Short mmCIF file of C-alpha atoms in Angstrom, two decimals:
data_model
loop_
_atom_site.label_atom_id
_atom_site.label_comp_id
_atom_site.label_asym_id
_atom_site.label_seq_id
_atom_site.Cartn_x
_atom_site.Cartn_y
_atom_site.Cartn_z
CA UNK A 1 -45.83 1.62 -32.95
CA UNK A 2 -42.83 2.84 -34.97
CA UNK A 3 -43.99 6.51 -34.59
CA UNK A 4 -41.68 8.65 -32.54
CA UNK A 5 -43.67 10.62 -30.09
CA UNK A 6 -42.28 13.45 -28.05
CA UNK A 7 -42.64 12.91 -24.25
CA UNK A 8 -44.76 15.33 -22.57
CA UNK A 9 -43.61 17.43 -19.71
CA UNK A 10 -45.85 15.32 -17.39
CA UNK A 11 -44.14 12.03 -18.54
CA UNK A 12 -40.70 13.76 -17.86
CA UNK A 13 -41.91 14.73 -14.43
CA UNK A 14 -43.22 11.17 -13.63
CA UNK A 15 -39.96 9.81 -14.92
CA UNK A 16 -37.80 12.26 -12.81
CA UNK A 17 -39.89 11.25 -9.72
CA UNK A 18 -39.36 7.63 -10.27
CA UNK A 19 -35.49 8.11 -10.57
CA UNK A 20 -35.45 10.12 -7.50
CA UNK A 21 -37.31 7.30 -5.58
CA UNK A 22 -35.07 4.76 -6.92
CA UNK A 23 -31.90 6.62 -5.88
CA UNK A 24 -33.25 7.42 -2.38
CA UNK A 25 -34.17 3.71 -2.00
CA UNK A 26 -30.50 2.55 -2.59
CA UNK A 27 -29.17 5.24 -0.20
CA UNK A 28 -31.50 4.18 2.43
CA UNK A 29 -30.62 0.47 2.10
CA UNK A 30 -26.83 1.20 2.16
CA UNK A 31 -27.30 3.24 5.37
CA UNK A 32 -30.10 1.73 7.24
CA UNK A 33 -30.38 -1.88 5.96
CA UNK A 34 -33.60 -3.57 5.03
CA UNK A 35 -35.52 -3.23 8.14
CA UNK A 36 -34.64 0.45 8.44
CA UNK A 37 -35.57 1.15 4.81
CA UNK A 38 -39.39 1.59 4.83
CA UNK A 39 -41.35 3.15 1.95
CA UNK A 40 -42.02 6.06 4.21
CA UNK A 41 -38.22 6.72 5.08
CA UNK A 42 -37.53 6.50 1.18
CA UNK A 43 -40.27 8.95 0.40
CA UNK A 44 -39.09 11.49 3.00
CA UNK A 45 -35.64 11.32 1.59
CA UNK A 46 -36.83 11.60 -1.99
CA UNK A 47 -39.16 14.31 -1.14
CA UNK A 48 -42.13 12.74 -2.72
CA UNK A 49 -45.47 11.72 -1.27
CA UNK A 50 -46.43 8.31 -0.36
CA UNK A 51 -48.85 8.41 -3.11
CA UNK A 52 -46.27 9.02 -5.73
CA UNK A 53 -44.24 6.11 -4.56
CA UNK A 54 -47.43 3.89 -4.76
CA UNK A 55 -48.15 4.94 -8.31
CA UNK A 56 -44.74 3.81 -9.31
CA UNK A 57 -44.17 0.69 -7.21
CA UNK A 58 -46.88 -1.74 -5.96
CA UNK A 59 -45.10 -2.94 -2.95
CA UNK A 60 -42.02 -2.43 -0.87
CA UNK A 61 -40.40 -5.35 -2.36
CA UNK A 62 -40.95 -4.00 -5.95
CA UNK A 63 -39.51 -0.66 -5.03
CA UNK A 64 -36.13 -2.10 -3.67
CA UNK A 65 -35.65 -4.64 -6.21
CA UNK A 66 -36.35 -2.08 -8.88
CA UNK A 67 -33.87 0.22 -7.15
CA UNK A 68 -30.93 -2.20 -7.19
CA UNK A 69 -31.76 -3.24 -10.81
CA UNK A 70 -31.82 0.38 -11.97
CA UNK A 71 -28.62 1.33 -10.07
CA UNK A 72 -26.94 -1.90 -11.31
CA UNK A 73 -27.45 -0.84 -14.85
CA UNK A 74 -26.28 2.60 -14.31
CA UNK A 75 -23.22 1.08 -12.58
CA UNK A 76 -22.56 -1.42 -15.39
CA UNK A 77 -22.92 1.54 -17.89
CA UNK A 78 -20.45 3.65 -15.80
CA UNK A 79 -17.87 0.89 -15.36
CA UNK A 80 -17.84 0.26 -19.14
CA UNK A 81 -17.27 3.86 -19.64
CA UNK A 82 -14.42 3.88 -17.05
CA UNK A 83 -13.07 0.69 -18.76
CA UNK A 84 -12.36 2.68 -21.96
CA UNK A 85 -9.95 4.92 -19.84
CA UNK A 86 -8.01 1.82 -18.46
CA UNK A 87 -4.34 1.85 -19.13
CA UNK A 88 -3.05 -0.69 -21.70
CA UNK A 89 0.01 -2.82 -21.05
CA UNK A 90 1.44 -4.25 -17.74
CA UNK A 91 -0.53 -1.96 -15.44
CA UNK A 92 -3.97 -2.80 -16.94
CA UNK A 93 -4.58 -5.93 -14.82
CA UNK A 94 -4.06 -4.12 -11.51
CA UNK A 95 -6.38 -1.19 -12.92
CA UNK A 96 -9.04 -3.72 -13.65
CA UNK A 97 -8.89 -5.54 -10.37
CA UNK A 98 -8.81 -2.36 -8.48
CA UNK A 99 -11.79 -1.10 -10.35
CA UNK A 100 -13.78 -4.45 -9.73
CA UNK A 101 -12.90 -4.27 -6.02
CA UNK A 102 -13.57 -0.54 -5.70
CA UNK A 103 -17.13 -1.33 -6.87
CA UNK A 104 -17.71 -4.16 -4.54
CA UNK A 105 -16.59 -2.07 -1.60
CA UNK A 106 -18.79 1.03 -2.47
CA UNK A 107 -22.26 1.99 -1.53
CA UNK A 108 -24.06 0.18 -4.29
CA UNK A 109 -22.70 -3.08 -3.18
CA UNK A 110 -23.49 -2.38 0.41
CA UNK A 111 -27.07 -1.73 -0.61
CA UNK A 112 -27.20 -4.89 -2.66
CA UNK A 113 -25.78 -6.80 0.12
CA UNK A 114 -28.59 -5.72 2.50
CA UNK A 115 -31.15 -6.71 0.00
CA UNK A 116 -29.45 -9.90 -0.70
CA UNK A 117 -29.27 -11.03 2.90
CA UNK A 118 -32.86 -9.77 3.54
CA UNK A 119 -34.11 -11.91 0.73
CA UNK A 120 -32.77 -15.21 2.26
CA UNK A 121 -35.68 -15.29 4.68
CA UNK A 122 -38.36 -13.20 2.92
CA UNK A 123 -40.39 -15.02 0.35
CA UNK A 124 -41.80 -11.94 -1.17
CA UNK A 125 -38.29 -10.54 -1.90
CA UNK A 126 -36.52 -13.93 -2.84
CA UNK A 127 -37.41 -14.66 -6.41
CA UNK A 128 -36.83 -11.17 -7.69
CA UNK A 129 -33.59 -10.69 -5.86
CA UNK A 130 -32.35 -14.11 -7.00
CA UNK A 131 -32.92 -13.20 -10.69
CA UNK A 132 -31.42 -9.99 -10.24
CA UNK A 133 -28.35 -11.29 -8.47
CA UNK A 134 -27.93 -13.77 -11.34
CA UNK A 135 -28.28 -11.04 -13.99
CA UNK A 136 -25.68 -8.86 -12.28
CA UNK A 137 -23.50 -11.76 -11.70
CA UNK A 138 -23.40 -12.67 -15.48
CA UNK A 139 -23.02 -9.03 -16.42
CA UNK A 140 -20.01 -8.53 -14.04
CA UNK A 141 -18.41 -11.59 -15.36
CA UNK A 142 -18.88 -10.49 -18.97
CA UNK A 143 -17.42 -7.14 -17.98
CA UNK A 144 -14.42 -8.67 -16.31
CA UNK A 145 -13.58 -10.92 -19.13
CA UNK A 146 -13.73 -8.07 -21.60
CA UNK A 147 -11.68 -5.81 -19.48
CA UNK A 148 -8.96 -8.43 -18.75
CA UNK A 149 -9.16 -9.66 -22.34
CA UNK A 150 -9.35 -13.15 -20.93
CA UNK A 151 -9.48 -16.04 -23.26
CA UNK A 152 -12.02 -18.34 -21.61
CA UNK A 153 -11.07 -21.20 -24.18
CA UNK A 154 -7.89 -21.63 -22.13
CA UNK A 155 -8.41 -24.21 -19.28
CA UNK A 156 -8.84 -22.45 -15.91
CA UNK A 157 -9.29 -18.86 -17.21
CA UNK A 158 -12.93 -18.79 -16.84
CA UNK A 159 -12.88 -20.07 -13.18
CA UNK A 160 -10.07 -17.65 -12.36
CA UNK A 161 -12.20 -14.60 -13.61
CA UNK A 162 -14.98 -16.11 -11.40
CA UNK A 163 -12.75 -16.45 -8.40
CA UNK A 164 -11.67 -12.66 -8.88
CA UNK A 165 -15.27 -11.64 -8.71
CA UNK A 166 -15.97 -13.87 -5.54
CA UNK A 167 -12.88 -12.40 -3.88
CA UNK A 168 -14.11 -8.88 -4.74
CA UNK A 169 -17.62 -9.83 -3.17
CA UNK A 170 -15.77 -11.21 -0.10
CA UNK A 171 -13.70 -8.09 0.26
CA UNK A 172 -17.11 -6.03 0.07
CA UNK A 173 -18.18 -8.03 2.91
CA UNK A 174 -15.12 -7.65 4.90
CA UNK A 175 -15.43 -3.88 4.37
CA UNK A 176 -19.09 -3.68 5.90
CA UNK A 177 -18.19 -2.97 9.54
CA UNK A 178 -14.76 -1.56 9.31
CA UNK A 179 -12.50 0.31 6.96
CA UNK A 180 -10.61 -2.75 5.32
CA UNK A 181 -8.71 -0.52 2.78
CA UNK A 182 -5.15 -0.96 4.13
CA UNK A 183 -5.45 -4.84 4.19
CA UNK A 184 -7.26 -4.66 0.71
CA UNK A 185 -4.57 -2.68 -1.21
CA UNK A 186 -2.05 -5.55 -0.63
CA UNK A 187 -4.58 -8.28 -1.82
CA UNK A 188 -5.50 -6.27 -5.00
CA UNK A 189 -1.85 -5.81 -5.72
CA UNK A 190 -0.90 -9.54 -5.15
CA UNK A 191 -4.07 -10.83 -6.95
CA UNK A 192 -3.13 -8.86 -10.00
CA UNK A 193 0.17 -10.45 -10.17
CA UNK A 194 -1.33 -13.93 -9.78
CA UNK A 195 -4.07 -13.18 -12.34
CA UNK A 196 -1.46 -11.90 -14.84
CA UNK A 197 0.39 -15.14 -14.46
CA UNK A 198 -2.81 -17.45 -15.04
CA UNK A 199 -4.06 -15.30 -17.80
CA UNK A 200 -1.05 -14.65 -19.92
CA UNK A 201 1.33 -17.54 -19.22
CA UNK A 202 0.71 -20.46 -21.52
CA UNK A 203 -0.16 -23.69 -19.67
CA UNK A 204 2.90 -25.73 -18.54
CA UNK A 205 3.29 -29.10 -20.12
CA UNK A 206 2.56 -32.03 -17.66
CA UNK A 207 5.51 -33.34 -15.79
CA UNK A 208 7.08 -36.42 -17.51
CA UNK B 1 -7.62 -21.27 43.50
CA UNK B 2 -5.54 -24.11 42.54
CA UNK B 3 -8.04 -26.52 44.07
CA UNK B 4 -9.87 -28.66 41.69
CA UNK B 5 -13.62 -28.72 42.47
CA UNK B 6 -16.02 -31.19 41.00
CA UNK B 7 -18.89 -29.33 39.17
CA UNK B 8 -22.27 -29.91 40.86
CA UNK B 9 -25.11 -31.38 38.89
CA UNK B 10 -26.77 -27.86 39.10
CA UNK B 11 -23.90 -26.25 37.35
CA UNK B 12 -23.82 -28.99 34.57
CA UNK B 13 -27.47 -28.52 34.09
CA UNK B 14 -26.97 -24.72 33.78
CA UNK B 15 -24.12 -25.29 31.38
CA UNK B 16 -26.12 -27.71 29.23
CA UNK B 17 -29.08 -25.25 29.14
CA UNK B 18 -26.65 -22.43 28.05
CA UNK B 19 -25.32 -24.80 25.20
CA UNK B 20 -28.80 -25.53 24.07
CA UNK B 21 -29.69 -21.83 23.78
CA UNK B 22 -26.69 -20.94 22.02
CA UNK B 23 -27.18 -23.90 19.40
CA UNK B 24 -30.58 -22.92 18.95
CA UNK B 25 -29.67 -19.20 18.41
CA UNK B 26 -27.39 -20.03 15.58
CA UNK B 27 -29.90 -22.38 13.87
CA UNK B 28 -32.53 -19.73 14.06
CA UNK B 29 -30.20 -17.03 12.68
CA UNK B 30 -29.24 -19.22 9.74
CA UNK B 31 -32.85 -19.92 8.91
CA UNK B 32 -34.77 -16.96 9.66
CA UNK B 33 -32.23 -14.14 9.58
CA UNK B 34 -31.77 -11.50 12.33
CA UNK B 35 -35.30 -9.97 12.40
CA UNK B 36 -36.93 -13.51 12.44
CA UNK B 37 -34.68 -14.55 15.34
CA UNK B 38 -36.28 -13.08 18.46
CA UNK B 39 -35.44 -14.42 21.90
CA UNK B 40 -38.96 -16.08 22.16
CA UNK B 41 -38.23 -18.05 18.89
CA UNK B 42 -34.82 -19.27 20.26
CA UNK B 43 -36.26 -20.27 23.60
CA UNK B 44 -39.02 -22.35 21.82
CA UNK B 45 -36.56 -24.01 19.67
CA UNK B 46 -34.31 -24.81 22.57
CA UNK B 47 -36.96 -25.96 24.70
CA UNK B 48 -36.16 -23.58 27.63
CA UNK B 49 -38.13 -20.75 29.49
CA UNK B 50 -37.64 -17.19 28.67
CA UNK B 51 -36.45 -16.79 32.26
CA UNK B 52 -33.74 -19.41 31.54
CA UNK B 53 -32.44 -17.36 28.58
CA UNK B 54 -32.50 -14.06 30.55
CA UNK B 55 -30.51 -15.80 33.38
CA UNK B 56 -27.77 -16.49 30.82
CA UNK B 57 -27.99 -13.49 28.47
CA UNK B 58 -28.88 -9.97 29.51
CA UNK B 59 -30.02 -8.72 25.88
CA UNK B 60 -30.70 -10.25 22.55
CA UNK B 61 -27.54 -8.80 21.28
CA UNK B 62 -25.59 -10.57 23.91
CA UNK B 63 -27.11 -13.80 23.28
CA UNK B 64 -26.59 -13.84 19.42
CA UNK B 65 -22.97 -12.53 19.61
CA UNK B 66 -22.05 -15.23 22.16
CA UNK B 67 -23.79 -17.75 20.14
CA UNK B 68 -21.57 -17.01 17.03
CA UNK B 69 -18.50 -16.74 19.22
CA UNK B 70 -19.25 -20.08 20.68
CA UNK B 71 -20.00 -21.72 17.43
CA UNK B 72 -16.95 -20.18 15.85
CA UNK B 73 -14.75 -21.67 18.68
CA UNK B 74 -16.38 -25.14 18.23
CA UNK B 75 -15.94 -24.79 14.37
CA UNK B 76 -12.31 -23.74 14.65
CA UNK B 77 -11.56 -26.72 17.10
CA UNK B 78 -13.46 -29.02 14.68
CA UNK B 79 -11.41 -27.71 11.69
CA UNK B 80 -8.10 -28.14 13.42
CA UNK B 81 -9.29 -31.50 14.10
CA UNK B 82 -10.16 -32.20 10.41
CA UNK B 83 -7.02 -30.68 9.45
CA UNK B 84 -4.98 -33.54 11.02
CA UNK B 85 -6.79 -36.00 8.42
CA UNK B 86 -5.77 -33.88 5.41
CA UNK B 87 -3.71 -35.79 2.92
CA UNK B 88 -0.08 -34.76 2.36
CA UNK B 89 1.49 -34.24 -0.86
CA UNK B 90 -0.04 -32.79 -4.21
CA UNK B 91 -3.73 -33.17 -3.12
CA UNK B 92 -3.19 -31.21 0.11
CA UNK B 93 -3.75 -27.78 -1.25
CA UNK B 94 -7.01 -28.89 -2.94
CA UNK B 95 -8.12 -30.54 0.27
CA UNK B 96 -7.52 -27.41 2.26
CA UNK B 97 -9.27 -25.09 -0.14
CA UNK B 98 -12.15 -27.28 -0.39
CA UNK B 99 -12.42 -27.49 3.54
CA UNK B 100 -12.15 -23.59 3.90
CA UNK B 101 -14.67 -23.12 1.25
CA UNK B 102 -16.98 -25.67 2.68
CA UNK B 103 -17.05 -23.91 5.98
CA UNK B 104 -17.95 -20.80 4.29
CA UNK B 105 -20.89 -22.19 2.37
CA UNK B 106 -22.43 -24.03 5.49
CA UNK B 107 -24.89 -23.09 8.21
CA UNK B 108 -22.59 -21.34 10.56
CA UNK B 109 -21.34 -18.96 8.03
CA UNK B 110 -24.95 -18.27 6.94
CA UNK B 111 -25.66 -17.41 10.59
CA UNK B 112 -22.74 -15.33 11.00
CA UNK B 113 -23.62 -13.43 7.73
CA UNK B 114 -26.97 -12.45 9.01
CA UNK B 115 -25.43 -11.17 12.21
CA UNK B 116 -22.78 -9.33 10.31
CA UNK B 117 -25.18 -7.44 8.06
CA UNK B 118 -27.53 -6.75 10.86
CA UNK B 119 -24.73 -5.26 12.81
CA UNK B 120 -24.06 -2.63 10.23
CA UNK B 121 -27.06 -0.57 11.07
CA UNK B 122 -27.55 -1.69 14.83
CA UNK B 123 -25.34 0.16 17.27
CA UNK B 124 -26.11 -2.29 20.08
CA UNK B 125 -24.91 -5.19 17.90
CA UNK B 126 -21.98 -3.48 16.01
CA UNK B 127 -19.09 -3.34 18.57
CA UNK B 128 -19.62 -7.04 19.55
CA UNK B 129 -19.84 -8.30 16.13
CA UNK B 130 -16.90 -6.25 14.80
CA UNK B 131 -14.67 -7.59 17.58
CA UNK B 132 -15.95 -11.06 16.93
CA UNK B 133 -15.47 -10.82 13.17
CA UNK B 134 -11.85 -9.56 13.62
CA UNK B 135 -11.05 -12.56 16.00
CA UNK B 136 -12.62 -15.07 13.51
CA UNK B 137 -10.65 -13.45 10.82
CA UNK B 138 -7.34 -13.86 12.59
CA UNK B 139 -7.96 -17.27 13.69
CA UNK B 140 -9.07 -18.45 10.26
CA UNK B 141 -6.06 -16.86 8.70
CA UNK B 142 -3.73 -18.59 11.15
CA UNK B 143 -5.62 -21.94 10.53
CA UNK B 144 -5.20 -21.46 6.51
CA UNK B 145 -1.50 -20.66 6.98
CA UNK B 146 -0.86 -23.70 9.10
CA UNK B 147 -2.85 -26.01 6.87
CA UNK B 148 -1.31 -24.82 3.85
CA UNK B 149 2.21 -24.70 5.42
CA UNK B 150 2.55 -21.42 3.89
CA UNK B 151 5.68 -19.29 4.44
CA UNK B 152 4.52 -15.77 4.88
CA UNK B 153 8.08 -14.43 4.73
CA UNK B 154 7.93 -15.04 0.99
CA UNK B 155 6.38 -11.85 -0.63
CA UNK B 156 2.99 -12.13 -1.71
CA UNK B 157 2.10 -15.26 0.20
CA UNK B 158 0.44 -13.62 3.02
CA UNK B 159 -1.84 -11.72 0.69
CA UNK B 160 -2.60 -14.73 -1.26
CA UNK B 161 -3.71 -16.60 1.82
CA UNK B 162 -5.87 -13.53 2.82
CA UNK B 163 -7.46 -13.63 -0.71
CA UNK B 164 -8.23 -17.19 -0.49
CA UNK B 165 -10.40 -16.38 2.57
CA UNK B 166 -11.99 -13.52 1.03
CA UNK B 167 -12.78 -15.60 -1.97
CA UNK B 168 -14.21 -18.28 0.35
CA UNK B 169 -16.42 -15.51 1.95
CA UNK B 170 -17.62 -14.35 -1.50
CA UNK B 171 -18.51 -18.01 -2.51
CA UNK B 172 -20.54 -18.19 0.80
CA UNK B 173 -22.50 -15.01 -0.27
CA UNK B 174 -22.94 -16.45 -3.77
CA UNK B 175 -24.42 -19.54 -2.13
CA UNK B 176 -26.86 -17.72 0.06
CA UNK B 177 -29.93 -17.65 -2.38
CA UNK B 178 -29.12 -20.40 -4.66
CA UNK B 179 -27.14 -23.67 -4.85
CA UNK B 180 -23.98 -22.55 -6.30
CA UNK B 181 -22.13 -25.80 -5.85
CA UNK B 182 -21.44 -26.79 -9.55
CA UNK B 183 -19.83 -23.38 -10.30
CA UNK B 184 -18.04 -23.57 -7.01
CA UNK B 185 -16.46 -26.88 -7.69
CA UNK B 186 -14.53 -25.57 -10.67
CA UNK B 187 -13.48 -22.55 -8.81
CA UNK B 188 -12.02 -24.52 -5.99
CA UNK B 189 -10.33 -26.77 -8.41
CA UNK B 190 -8.59 -24.06 -10.28
CA UNK B 191 -7.85 -21.93 -7.32
CA UNK B 192 -6.04 -24.78 -5.68
CA UNK B 193 -3.73 -25.03 -8.75
CA UNK B 194 -3.04 -21.38 -8.74
CA UNK B 195 -2.29 -21.42 -5.03
CA UNK B 196 0.16 -24.26 -5.36
CA UNK B 197 1.95 -22.18 -7.96
CA UNK B 198 2.08 -19.09 -5.82
CA UNK B 199 2.96 -21.02 -2.54
CA UNK B 200 5.41 -23.59 -3.65
CA UNK B 201 7.14 -22.25 -6.76
CA UNK B 202 10.26 -19.96 -5.72
CA UNK B 203 9.95 -16.40 -6.96
CA UNK B 204 11.11 -15.98 -10.44
CA UNK B 205 14.15 -13.69 -11.15
CA UNK B 206 13.38 -10.23 -12.53
CA UNK B 207 13.62 -10.17 -16.37
CA UNK B 208 17.07 -8.85 -17.37
#
């Protein structure tokens, strides 16, 4: 407690193994869905023994919930980093919406989607995934508010930011079986214009 | 050809059995997901023999794809019927958005979502579900355009209607594990206002 101890090479190796398992789990989930993502498949992909996986994760449910949580943390950190490079001025809203939508149409969202849907009818998975989904939702919302510099005290702004994230989730779903990118490009473009109007235009006075 | 023939009682019974199987399949999918929805489970729920199901559907994939297609047709017909009762005037946009979102947060969407995600990594399911998804998407879009009386020749209107449906799909996903209705109510309210502005306000002239 309070004393900084150097990590031993053994601890480093253990940590590296854990990371490899988590990364392999997310890749498997994105590619093969929940039912194709057994612990054995993940171990083969990560190049670790079954025993190593069991040392780190008690159950298959623990492994996959931890994998998405870990990747979501990495993802949030990466997006916050990307956000620093976003342009200021009139192109910013487009850049933010494009970034949020890209994230929801990539492999992490695809993996999370498989876990999410699998949790709906698997009691062992459901509580962990529900809590995780709520946390990711909150963090994504905060991130969107920050990036858009949105003033949530203005009526309607909070709901519009939420709608933006729900739209991004819907676009992720629409991209699951087919490449939806041409349709998506027009939607992102138009949504950015609409968002600019809602976020920046002062509310109109009520009609007399 | 050209001659109207009365259906025999046997044909009626066969048709009724088929409908019962399809309805049970959608209910199973919504409640138990893809992996919990075997043909045996559906037969028990529908109160039919395995042989009866095999008479109508060659494979499990055929059965579930037909079930969602059938329910989607019934759903589209019901929504077109509902649409006739929508209010005219300033409350109409809210009523349309609320109707579209309700449909995406109900049991049919839940069933379709399970099938959709299952198709991502099941080659036997994928082509049928992809085609079905495209058809439902097109029909839902046409329905939304009609209900909203949207003029798609106005720039941005088509994409805004598409975005409304993607947002509705995202809200359906957000409702999968938890009751998301309080959050959703505010989003539907606010998005209706935004949509009214985009659809009804003539485009602003560019700034000089």
